[in-house]
PDB file of C-alpha atoms and ligand atoms in Angstrom:
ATOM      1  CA  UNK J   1       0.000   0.000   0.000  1.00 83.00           C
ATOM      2  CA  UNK J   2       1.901   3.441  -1.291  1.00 91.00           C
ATOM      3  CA  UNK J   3       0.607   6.676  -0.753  1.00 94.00           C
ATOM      4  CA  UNK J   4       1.118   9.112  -4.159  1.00 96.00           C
ATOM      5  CA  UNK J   5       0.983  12.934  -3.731  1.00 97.00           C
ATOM      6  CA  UNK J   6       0.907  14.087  -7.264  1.00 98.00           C
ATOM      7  CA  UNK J   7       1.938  17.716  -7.497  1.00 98.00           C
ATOM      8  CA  UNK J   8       0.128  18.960 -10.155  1.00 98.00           C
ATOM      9  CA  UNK J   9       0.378  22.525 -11.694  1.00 98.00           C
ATOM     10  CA  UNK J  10       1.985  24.890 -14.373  1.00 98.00           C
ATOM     11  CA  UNK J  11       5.671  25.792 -14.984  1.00 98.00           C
ATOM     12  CA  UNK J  12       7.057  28.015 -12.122  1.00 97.00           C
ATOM     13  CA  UNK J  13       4.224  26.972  -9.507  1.00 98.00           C
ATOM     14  CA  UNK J  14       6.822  25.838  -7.443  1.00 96.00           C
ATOM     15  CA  UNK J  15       6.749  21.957  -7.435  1.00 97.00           C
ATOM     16  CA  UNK J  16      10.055  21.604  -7.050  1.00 96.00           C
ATOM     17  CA  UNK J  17      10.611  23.679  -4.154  1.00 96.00           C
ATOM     18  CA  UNK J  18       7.611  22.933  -2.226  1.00 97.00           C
ATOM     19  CA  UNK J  19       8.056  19.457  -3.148  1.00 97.00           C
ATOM     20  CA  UNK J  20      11.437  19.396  -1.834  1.00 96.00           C
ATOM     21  CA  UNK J  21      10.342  20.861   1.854  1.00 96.00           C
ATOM     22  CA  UNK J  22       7.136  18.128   1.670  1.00 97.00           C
ATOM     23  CA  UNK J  23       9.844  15.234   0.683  1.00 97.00           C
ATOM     24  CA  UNK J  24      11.710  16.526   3.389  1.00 96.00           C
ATOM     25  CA  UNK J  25       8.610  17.181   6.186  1.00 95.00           C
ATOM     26  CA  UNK J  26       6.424  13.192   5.344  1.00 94.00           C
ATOM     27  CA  UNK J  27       9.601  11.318   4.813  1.00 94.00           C
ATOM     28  CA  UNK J  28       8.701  10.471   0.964  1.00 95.00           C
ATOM     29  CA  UNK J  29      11.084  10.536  -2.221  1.00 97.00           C
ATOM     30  CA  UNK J  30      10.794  13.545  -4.672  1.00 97.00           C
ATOM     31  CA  UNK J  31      10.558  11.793  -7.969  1.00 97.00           C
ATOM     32  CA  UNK J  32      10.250  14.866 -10.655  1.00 97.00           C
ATOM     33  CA  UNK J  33      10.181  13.302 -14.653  1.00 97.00           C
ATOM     34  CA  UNK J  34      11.739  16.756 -15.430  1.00 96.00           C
ATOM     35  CA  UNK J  35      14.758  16.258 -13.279  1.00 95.00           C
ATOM     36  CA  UNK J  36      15.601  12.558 -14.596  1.00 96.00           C
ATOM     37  CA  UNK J  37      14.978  13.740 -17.802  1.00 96.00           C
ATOM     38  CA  UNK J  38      17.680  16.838 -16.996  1.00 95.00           C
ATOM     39  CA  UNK J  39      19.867  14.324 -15.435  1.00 94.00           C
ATOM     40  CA  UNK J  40      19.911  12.113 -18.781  1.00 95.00           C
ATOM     41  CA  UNK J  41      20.813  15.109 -21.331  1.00 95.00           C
ATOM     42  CA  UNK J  42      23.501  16.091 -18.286  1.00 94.00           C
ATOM     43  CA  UNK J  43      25.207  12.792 -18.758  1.00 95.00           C
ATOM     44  CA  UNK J  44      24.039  12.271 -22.639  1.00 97.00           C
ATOM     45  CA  UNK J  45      22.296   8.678 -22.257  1.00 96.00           C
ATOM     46  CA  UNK J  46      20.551   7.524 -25.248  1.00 96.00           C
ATOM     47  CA  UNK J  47      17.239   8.669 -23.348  1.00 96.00           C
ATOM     48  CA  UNK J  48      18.641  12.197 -22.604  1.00 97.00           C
ATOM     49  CA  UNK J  49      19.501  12.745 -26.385  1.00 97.00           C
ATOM     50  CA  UNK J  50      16.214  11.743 -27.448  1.00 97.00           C
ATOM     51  CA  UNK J  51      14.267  13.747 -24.923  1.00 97.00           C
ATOM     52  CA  UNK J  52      16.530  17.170 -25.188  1.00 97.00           C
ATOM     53  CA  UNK J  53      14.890  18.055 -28.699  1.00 97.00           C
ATOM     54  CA  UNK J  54      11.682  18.048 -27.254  1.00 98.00           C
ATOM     55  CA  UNK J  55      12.364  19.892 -23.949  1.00 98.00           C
ATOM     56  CA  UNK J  56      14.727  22.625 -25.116  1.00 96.00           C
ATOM     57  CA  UNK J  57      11.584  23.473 -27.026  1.00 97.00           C
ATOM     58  CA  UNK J  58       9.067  23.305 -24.488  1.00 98.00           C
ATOM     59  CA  UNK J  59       7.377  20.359 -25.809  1.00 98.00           C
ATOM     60  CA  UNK J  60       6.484  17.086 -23.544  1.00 98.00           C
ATOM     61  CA  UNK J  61       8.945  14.352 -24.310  1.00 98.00           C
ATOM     62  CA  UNK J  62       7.091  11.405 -25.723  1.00 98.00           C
ATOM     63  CA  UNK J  63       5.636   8.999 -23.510  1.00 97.00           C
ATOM     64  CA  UNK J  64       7.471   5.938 -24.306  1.00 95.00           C
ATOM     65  CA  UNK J  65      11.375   7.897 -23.286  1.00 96.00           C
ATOM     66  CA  UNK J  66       9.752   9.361 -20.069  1.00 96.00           C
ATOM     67  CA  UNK J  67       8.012   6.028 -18.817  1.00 94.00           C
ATOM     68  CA  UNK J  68      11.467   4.536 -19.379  1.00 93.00           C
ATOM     69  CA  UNK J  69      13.477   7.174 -16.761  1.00 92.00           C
ATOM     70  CA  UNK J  70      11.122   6.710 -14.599  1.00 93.00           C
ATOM     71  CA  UNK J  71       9.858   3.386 -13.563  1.00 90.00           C
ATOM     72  CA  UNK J  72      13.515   2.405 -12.894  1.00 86.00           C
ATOM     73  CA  UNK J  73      12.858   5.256 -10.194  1.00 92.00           C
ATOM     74  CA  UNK J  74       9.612   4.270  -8.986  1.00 90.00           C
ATOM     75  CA  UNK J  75      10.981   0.740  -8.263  1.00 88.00           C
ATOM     76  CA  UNK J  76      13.736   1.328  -5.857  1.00 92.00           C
ATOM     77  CA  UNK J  77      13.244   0.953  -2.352  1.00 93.00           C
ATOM     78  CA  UNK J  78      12.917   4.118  -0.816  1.00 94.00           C
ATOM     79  CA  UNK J  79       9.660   4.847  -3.223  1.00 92.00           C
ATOM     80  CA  UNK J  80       7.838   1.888  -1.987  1.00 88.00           C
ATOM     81  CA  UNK J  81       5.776   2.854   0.667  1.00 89.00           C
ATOM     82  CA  UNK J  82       5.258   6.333  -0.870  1.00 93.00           C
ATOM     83  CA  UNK J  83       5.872   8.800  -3.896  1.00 95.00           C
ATOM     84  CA  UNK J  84       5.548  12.903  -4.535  1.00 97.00           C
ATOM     85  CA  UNK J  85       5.124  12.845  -8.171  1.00 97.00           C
ATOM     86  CA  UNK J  86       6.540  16.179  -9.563  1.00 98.00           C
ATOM     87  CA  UNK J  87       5.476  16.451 -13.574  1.00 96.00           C
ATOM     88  CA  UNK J  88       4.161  13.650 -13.953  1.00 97.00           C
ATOM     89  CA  UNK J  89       1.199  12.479 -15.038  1.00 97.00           C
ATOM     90  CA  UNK J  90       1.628  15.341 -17.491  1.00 97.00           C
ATOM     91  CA  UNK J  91      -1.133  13.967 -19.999  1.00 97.00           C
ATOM     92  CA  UNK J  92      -4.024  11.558 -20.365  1.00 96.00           C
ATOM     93  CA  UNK J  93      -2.152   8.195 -21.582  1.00 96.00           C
ATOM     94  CA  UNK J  94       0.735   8.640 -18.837  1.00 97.00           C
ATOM     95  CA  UNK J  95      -2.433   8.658 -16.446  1.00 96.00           C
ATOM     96  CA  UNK J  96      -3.665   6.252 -17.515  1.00 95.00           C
ATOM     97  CA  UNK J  97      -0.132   4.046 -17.762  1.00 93.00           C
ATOM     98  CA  UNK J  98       0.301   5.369 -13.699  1.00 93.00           C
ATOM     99  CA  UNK J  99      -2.995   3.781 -13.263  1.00 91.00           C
ATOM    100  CA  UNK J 100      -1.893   0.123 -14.282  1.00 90.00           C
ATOM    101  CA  UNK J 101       0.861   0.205 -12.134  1.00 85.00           C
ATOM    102  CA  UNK J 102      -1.072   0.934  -9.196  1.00 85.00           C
ATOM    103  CA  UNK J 103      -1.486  -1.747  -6.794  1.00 84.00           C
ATOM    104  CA  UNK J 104      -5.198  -1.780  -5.124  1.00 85.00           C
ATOM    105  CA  UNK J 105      -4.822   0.000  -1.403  1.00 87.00           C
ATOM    106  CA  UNK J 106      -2.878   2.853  -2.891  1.00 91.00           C
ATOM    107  CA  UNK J 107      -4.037   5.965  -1.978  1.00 93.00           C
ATOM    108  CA  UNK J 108      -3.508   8.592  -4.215  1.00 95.00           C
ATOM    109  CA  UNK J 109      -4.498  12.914  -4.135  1.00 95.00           C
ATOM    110  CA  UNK J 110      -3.616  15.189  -6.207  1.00 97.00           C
ATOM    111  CA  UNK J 111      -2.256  18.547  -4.894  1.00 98.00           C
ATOM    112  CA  UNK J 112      -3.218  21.040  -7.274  1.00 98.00           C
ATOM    113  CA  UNK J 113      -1.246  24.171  -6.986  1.00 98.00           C
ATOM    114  CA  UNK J 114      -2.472  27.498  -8.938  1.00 98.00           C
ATOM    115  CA  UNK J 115      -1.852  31.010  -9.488  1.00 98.00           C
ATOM    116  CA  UNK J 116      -2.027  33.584 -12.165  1.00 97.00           C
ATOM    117  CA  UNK J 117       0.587  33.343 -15.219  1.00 96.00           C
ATOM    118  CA  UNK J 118       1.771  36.669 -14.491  1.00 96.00           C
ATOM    119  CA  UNK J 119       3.629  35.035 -11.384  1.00 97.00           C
ATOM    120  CA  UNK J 120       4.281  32.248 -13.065  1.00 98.00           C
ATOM    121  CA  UNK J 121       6.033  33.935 -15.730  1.00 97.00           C
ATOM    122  CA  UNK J 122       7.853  36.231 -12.878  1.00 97.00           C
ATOM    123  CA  UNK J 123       9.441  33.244 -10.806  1.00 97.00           C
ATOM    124  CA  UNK J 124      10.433  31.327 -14.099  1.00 98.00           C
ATOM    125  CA  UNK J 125      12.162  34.090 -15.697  1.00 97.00           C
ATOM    126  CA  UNK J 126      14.236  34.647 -12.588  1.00 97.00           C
ATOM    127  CA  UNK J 127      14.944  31.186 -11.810  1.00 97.00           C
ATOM    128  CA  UNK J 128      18.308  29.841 -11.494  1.00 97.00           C
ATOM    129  CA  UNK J 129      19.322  26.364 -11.117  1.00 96.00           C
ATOM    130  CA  UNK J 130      22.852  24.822  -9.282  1.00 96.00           C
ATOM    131  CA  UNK J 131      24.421  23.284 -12.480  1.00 93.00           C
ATOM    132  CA  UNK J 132      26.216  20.551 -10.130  1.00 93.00           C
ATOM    133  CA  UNK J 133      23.252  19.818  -7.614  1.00 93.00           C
ATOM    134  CA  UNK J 134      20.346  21.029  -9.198  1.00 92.00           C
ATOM    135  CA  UNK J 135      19.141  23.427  -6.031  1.00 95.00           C
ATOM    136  CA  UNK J 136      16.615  26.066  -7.304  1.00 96.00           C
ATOM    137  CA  UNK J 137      16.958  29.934  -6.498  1.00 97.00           C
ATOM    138  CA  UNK J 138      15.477  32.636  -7.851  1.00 96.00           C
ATOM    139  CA  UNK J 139      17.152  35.823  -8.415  1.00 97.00           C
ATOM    140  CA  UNK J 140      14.500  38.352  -6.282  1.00 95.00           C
ATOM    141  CA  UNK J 141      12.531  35.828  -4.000  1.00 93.00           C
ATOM    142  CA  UNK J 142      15.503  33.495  -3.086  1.00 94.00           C
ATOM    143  CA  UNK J 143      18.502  34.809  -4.124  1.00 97.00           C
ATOM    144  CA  UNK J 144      21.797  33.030  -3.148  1.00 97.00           C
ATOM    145  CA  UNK J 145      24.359  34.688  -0.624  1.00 98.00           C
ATOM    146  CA  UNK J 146      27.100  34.731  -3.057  1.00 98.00           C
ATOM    147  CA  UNK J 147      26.035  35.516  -6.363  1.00 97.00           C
ATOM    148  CA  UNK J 148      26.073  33.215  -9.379  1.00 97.00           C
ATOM    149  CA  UNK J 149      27.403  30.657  -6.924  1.00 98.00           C
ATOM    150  CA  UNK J 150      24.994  27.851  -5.177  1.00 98.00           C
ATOM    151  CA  UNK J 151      24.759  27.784  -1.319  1.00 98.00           C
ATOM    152  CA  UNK J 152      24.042  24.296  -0.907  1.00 97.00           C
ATOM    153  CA  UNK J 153      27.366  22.806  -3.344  1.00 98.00           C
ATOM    154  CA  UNK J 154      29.546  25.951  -4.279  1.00 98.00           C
ATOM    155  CA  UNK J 155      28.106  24.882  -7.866  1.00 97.00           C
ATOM    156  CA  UNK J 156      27.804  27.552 -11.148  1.00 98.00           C
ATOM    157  CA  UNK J 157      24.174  28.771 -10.999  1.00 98.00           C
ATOM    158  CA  UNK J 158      23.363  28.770 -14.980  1.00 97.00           C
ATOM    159  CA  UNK J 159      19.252  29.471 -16.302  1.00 97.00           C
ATOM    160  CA  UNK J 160      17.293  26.491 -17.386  1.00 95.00           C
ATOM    161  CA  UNK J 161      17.702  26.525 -21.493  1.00 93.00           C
ATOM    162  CA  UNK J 162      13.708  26.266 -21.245  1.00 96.00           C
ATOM    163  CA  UNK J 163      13.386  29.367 -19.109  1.00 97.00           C
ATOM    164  CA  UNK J 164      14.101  31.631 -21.775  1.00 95.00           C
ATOM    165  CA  UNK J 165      10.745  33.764 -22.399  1.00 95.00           C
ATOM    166  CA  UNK J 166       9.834  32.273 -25.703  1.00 95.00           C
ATOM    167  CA  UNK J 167       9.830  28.920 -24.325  1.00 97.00           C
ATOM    168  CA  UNK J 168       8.332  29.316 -21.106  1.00 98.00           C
ATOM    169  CA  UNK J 169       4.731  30.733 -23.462  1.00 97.00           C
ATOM    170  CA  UNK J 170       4.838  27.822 -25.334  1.00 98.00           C
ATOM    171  CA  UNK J 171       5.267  25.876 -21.886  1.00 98.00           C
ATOM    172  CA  UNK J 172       2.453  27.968 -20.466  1.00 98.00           C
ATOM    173  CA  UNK J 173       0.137  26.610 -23.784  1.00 98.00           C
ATOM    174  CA  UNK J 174       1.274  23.369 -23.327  1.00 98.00           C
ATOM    175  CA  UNK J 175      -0.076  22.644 -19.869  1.00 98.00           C
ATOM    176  CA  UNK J 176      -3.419  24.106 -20.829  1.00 97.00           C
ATOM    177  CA  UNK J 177      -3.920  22.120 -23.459  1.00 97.00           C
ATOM    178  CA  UNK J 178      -2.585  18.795 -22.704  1.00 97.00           C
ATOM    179  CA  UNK J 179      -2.125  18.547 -18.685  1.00 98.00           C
ATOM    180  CA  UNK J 180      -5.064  20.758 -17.729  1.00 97.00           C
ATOM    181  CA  UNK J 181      -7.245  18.272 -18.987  1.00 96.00           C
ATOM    182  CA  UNK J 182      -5.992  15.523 -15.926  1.00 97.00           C
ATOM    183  CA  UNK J 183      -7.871  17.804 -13.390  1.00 97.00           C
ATOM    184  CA  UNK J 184     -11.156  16.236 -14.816  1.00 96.00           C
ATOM    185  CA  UNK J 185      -9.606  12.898 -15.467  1.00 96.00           C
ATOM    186  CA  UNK J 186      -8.658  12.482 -11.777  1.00 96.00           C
ATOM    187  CA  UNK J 187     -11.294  14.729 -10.181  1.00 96.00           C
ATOM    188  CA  UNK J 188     -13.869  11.468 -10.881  1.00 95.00           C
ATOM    189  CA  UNK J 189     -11.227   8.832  -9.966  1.00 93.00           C
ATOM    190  CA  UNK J 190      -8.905  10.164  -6.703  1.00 93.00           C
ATOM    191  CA  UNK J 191      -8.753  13.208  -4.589  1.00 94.00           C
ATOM    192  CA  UNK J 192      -8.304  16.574  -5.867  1.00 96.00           C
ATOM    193  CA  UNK J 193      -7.311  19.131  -3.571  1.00 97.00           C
ATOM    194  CA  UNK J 194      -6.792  22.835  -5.251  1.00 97.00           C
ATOM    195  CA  UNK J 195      -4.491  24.964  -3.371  1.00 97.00           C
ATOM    196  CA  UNK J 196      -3.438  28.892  -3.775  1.00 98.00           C
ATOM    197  CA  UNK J 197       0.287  28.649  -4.684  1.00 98.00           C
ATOM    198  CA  UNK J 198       0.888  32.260  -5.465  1.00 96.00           C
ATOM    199  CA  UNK J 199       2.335  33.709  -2.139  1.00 94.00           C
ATOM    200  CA  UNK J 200       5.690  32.377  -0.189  1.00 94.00           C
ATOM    201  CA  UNK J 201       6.566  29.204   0.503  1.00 95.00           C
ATOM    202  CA  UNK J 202       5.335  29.176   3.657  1.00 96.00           C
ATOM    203  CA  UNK J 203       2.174  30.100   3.501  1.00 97.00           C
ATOM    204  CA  UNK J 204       1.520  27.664   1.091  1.00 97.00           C
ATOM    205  CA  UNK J 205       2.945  25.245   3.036  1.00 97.00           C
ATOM    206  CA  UNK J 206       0.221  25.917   6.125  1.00 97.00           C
ATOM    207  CA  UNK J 207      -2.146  25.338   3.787  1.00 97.00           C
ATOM    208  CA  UNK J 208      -1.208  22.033   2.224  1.00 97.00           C
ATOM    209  CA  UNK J 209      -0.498  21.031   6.293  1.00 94.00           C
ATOM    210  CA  UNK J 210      -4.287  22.075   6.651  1.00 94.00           C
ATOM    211  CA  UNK J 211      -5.143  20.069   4.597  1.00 92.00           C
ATOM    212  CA  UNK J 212      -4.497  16.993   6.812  1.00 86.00           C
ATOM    213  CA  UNK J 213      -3.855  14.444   4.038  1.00 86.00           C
ATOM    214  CA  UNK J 214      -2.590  11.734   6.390  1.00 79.00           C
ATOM    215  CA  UNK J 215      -5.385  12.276   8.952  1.00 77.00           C
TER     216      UNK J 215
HETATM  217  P1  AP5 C   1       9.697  20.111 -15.532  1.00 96.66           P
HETATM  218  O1  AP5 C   1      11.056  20.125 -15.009  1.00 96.66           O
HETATM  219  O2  AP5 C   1       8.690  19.207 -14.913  1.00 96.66           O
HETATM  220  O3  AP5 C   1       9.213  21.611 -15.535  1.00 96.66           O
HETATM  221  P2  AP5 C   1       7.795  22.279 -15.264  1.00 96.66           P
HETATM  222  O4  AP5 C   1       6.628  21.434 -14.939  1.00 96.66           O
HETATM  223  O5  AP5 C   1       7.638  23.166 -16.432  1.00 96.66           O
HETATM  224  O6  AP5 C   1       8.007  22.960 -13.905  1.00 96.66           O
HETATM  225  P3  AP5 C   1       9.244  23.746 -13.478  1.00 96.66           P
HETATM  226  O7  AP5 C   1      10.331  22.862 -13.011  1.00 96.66           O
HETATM  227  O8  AP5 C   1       9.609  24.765 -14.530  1.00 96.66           O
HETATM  228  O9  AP5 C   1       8.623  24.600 -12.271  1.00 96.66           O
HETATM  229  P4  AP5 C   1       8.231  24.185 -10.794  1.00 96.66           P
HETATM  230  O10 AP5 C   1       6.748  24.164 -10.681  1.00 96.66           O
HETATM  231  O11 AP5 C   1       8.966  22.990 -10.297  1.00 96.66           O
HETATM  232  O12 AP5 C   1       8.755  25.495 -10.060  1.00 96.66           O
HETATM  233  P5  AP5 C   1      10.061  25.729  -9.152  1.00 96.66           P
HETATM  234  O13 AP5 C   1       9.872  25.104  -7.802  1.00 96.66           O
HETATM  235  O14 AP5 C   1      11.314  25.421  -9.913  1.00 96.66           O
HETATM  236  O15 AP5 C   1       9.681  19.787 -17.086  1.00 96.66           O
HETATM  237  C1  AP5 C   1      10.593  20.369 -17.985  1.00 96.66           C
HETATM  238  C2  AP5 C   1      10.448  19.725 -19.359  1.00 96.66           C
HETATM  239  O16 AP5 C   1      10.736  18.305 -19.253  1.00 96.66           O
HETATM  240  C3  AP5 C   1       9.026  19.776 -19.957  1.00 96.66           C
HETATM  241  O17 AP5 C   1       8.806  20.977 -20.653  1.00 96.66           O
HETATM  242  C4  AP5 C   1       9.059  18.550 -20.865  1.00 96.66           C
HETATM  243  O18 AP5 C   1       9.766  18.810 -22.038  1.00 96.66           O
HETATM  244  C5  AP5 C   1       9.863  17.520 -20.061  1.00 96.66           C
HETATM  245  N1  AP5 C   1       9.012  16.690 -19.203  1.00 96.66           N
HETATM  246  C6  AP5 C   1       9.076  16.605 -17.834  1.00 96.66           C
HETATM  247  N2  AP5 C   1       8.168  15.722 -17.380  1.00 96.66           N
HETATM  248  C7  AP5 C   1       7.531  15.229 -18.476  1.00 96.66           C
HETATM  249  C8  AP5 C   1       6.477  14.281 -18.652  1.00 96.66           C
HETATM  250  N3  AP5 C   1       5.891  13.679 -17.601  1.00 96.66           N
HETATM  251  N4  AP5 C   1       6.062  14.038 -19.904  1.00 96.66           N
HETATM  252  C9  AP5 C   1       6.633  14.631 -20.976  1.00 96.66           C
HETATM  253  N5  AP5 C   1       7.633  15.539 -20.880  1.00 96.66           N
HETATM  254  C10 AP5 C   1       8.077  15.840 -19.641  1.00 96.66           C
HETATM  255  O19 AP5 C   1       9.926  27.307  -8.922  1.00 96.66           O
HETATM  256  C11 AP5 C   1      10.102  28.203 -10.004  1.00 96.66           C
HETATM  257  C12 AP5 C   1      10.805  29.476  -9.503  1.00 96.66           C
HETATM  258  O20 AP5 C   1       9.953  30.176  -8.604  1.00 96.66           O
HETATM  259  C13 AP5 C   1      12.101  29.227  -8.714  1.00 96.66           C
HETATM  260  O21 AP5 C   1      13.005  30.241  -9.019  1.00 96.66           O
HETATM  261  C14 AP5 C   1      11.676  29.315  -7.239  1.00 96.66           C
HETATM  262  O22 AP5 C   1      12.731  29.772  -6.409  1.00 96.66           O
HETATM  263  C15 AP5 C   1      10.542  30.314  -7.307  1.00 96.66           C
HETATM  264  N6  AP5 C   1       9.467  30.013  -6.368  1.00 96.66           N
HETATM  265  C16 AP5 C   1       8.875  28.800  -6.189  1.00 96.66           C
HETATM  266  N7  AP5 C   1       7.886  28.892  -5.289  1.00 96.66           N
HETATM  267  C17 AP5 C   1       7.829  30.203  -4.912  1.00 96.66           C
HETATM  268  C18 AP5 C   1       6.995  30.934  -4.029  1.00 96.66           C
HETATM  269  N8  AP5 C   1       6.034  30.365  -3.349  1.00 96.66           N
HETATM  270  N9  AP5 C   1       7.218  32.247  -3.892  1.00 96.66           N
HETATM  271  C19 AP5 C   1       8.197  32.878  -4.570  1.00 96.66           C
HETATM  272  N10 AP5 C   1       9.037  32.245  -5.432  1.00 96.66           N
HETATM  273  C20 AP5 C   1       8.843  30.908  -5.604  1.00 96.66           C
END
């Protein structure tokens, strides 16, 4: 019996860094399909330089490369008694592939964060990234001490290639008209809970802890 916390929500919501504290705070791995997938065209696996066309253009990698990253992931031990999904399900058939793999007793919600594209457009733009450990900053809301240089590692902080503002639109289009759609899908099949993303961190956090998902 695994419980699944999908994050769910548009580029720049903040799944990664909420996710990160929640990994942290419920003792469950952070498996994100758009970090394996950055981790593959890092080390330029036959995966990573099939699925780098498609994301340095803000397209979703086809199904059959990102099913492959991840079910390796979803199999090791630490994500057997539970999962935060980060970016995946990101369309219909990878629901319903996520579906068949579920063993019966799983419990599953999905976290659905939202906020205008305005700050969505704001936090991407300024994000930076650790190019060694992959920690996320952003340049007004969470800067690092030391510019250009990561806290965490000492690492280069570089901008994703997808963050640049051409790509993040066609990002922006892309979740309305392909992931949107899941809200629906799942709304009749698990538990959808919708939660205002577009303040700090913390804040948001109180509210996904008010939530009480493991009551
Ligand atoms: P992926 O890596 O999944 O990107 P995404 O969904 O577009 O989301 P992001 O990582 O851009 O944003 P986030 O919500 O995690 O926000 P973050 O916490 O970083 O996917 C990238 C690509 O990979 C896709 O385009 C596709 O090509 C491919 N891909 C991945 N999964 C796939 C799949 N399943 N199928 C097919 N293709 C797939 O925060 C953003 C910024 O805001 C940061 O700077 C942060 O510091 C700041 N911030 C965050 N929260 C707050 C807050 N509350 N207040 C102020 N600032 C904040």
């Amino acid at each position: 019996m695994r419980k699944i916390v999908i994050l769910f929500g548009p580029p720049g919501i903040g799944k990664g860094t909420i996710g990160k504290i929640l990994s942290e705070k419920w003792s469950m791995p952070l498996v994100s399909t758009g970090d394996l997938l950055r981790e593959n065209v890092k080390n330029k696996t036959v995966i990573g330089m099939k699925a780098d066309q498609y994301m340095k253009k803000g397209e979703l990698v086809p199904d059959s490369i990102v099913f492959e990253a991840l079910v390796e992931r979803i199999n090791q031990n630490d994500a057997l008694k539970g999962i935060l999904m980060d970016g995946f399900p990101r369309n219909i058939s990878q629901a319903q592939m996520f579906e068949n793999i579920l063993s019966q007793g799983d419990t599953v919600f999905l976290l659905n964060l939202v906020a205008s594209d305005n700050v969505l457009i704001d936090r991407l733009s300024l994000r930076r990234i650790c190019k060694n450990c992959g920690a996320i900053y952003h340049l007004k809301n969470l800067p690092p001490k030391r510019e250009g240089i990561c806290d965490i590692c000492g690492g280069q902080l570089i901008q994703r290639e997808d963050d640049k503002p051409d790509v993040i639109l066609r990002r922006l289009e892309v979740f309305r008209n392909e992931t949107k759609p899941l809200l629906d899908y799942y709304s009749t099949r698990h538990k959808v809970l919708t939660v205002c993303a577009d303040d700090n961190p913390d804040s948001i956090l109180k509210r996904i802890e008010g939530l009480q998902l493991w009551a």
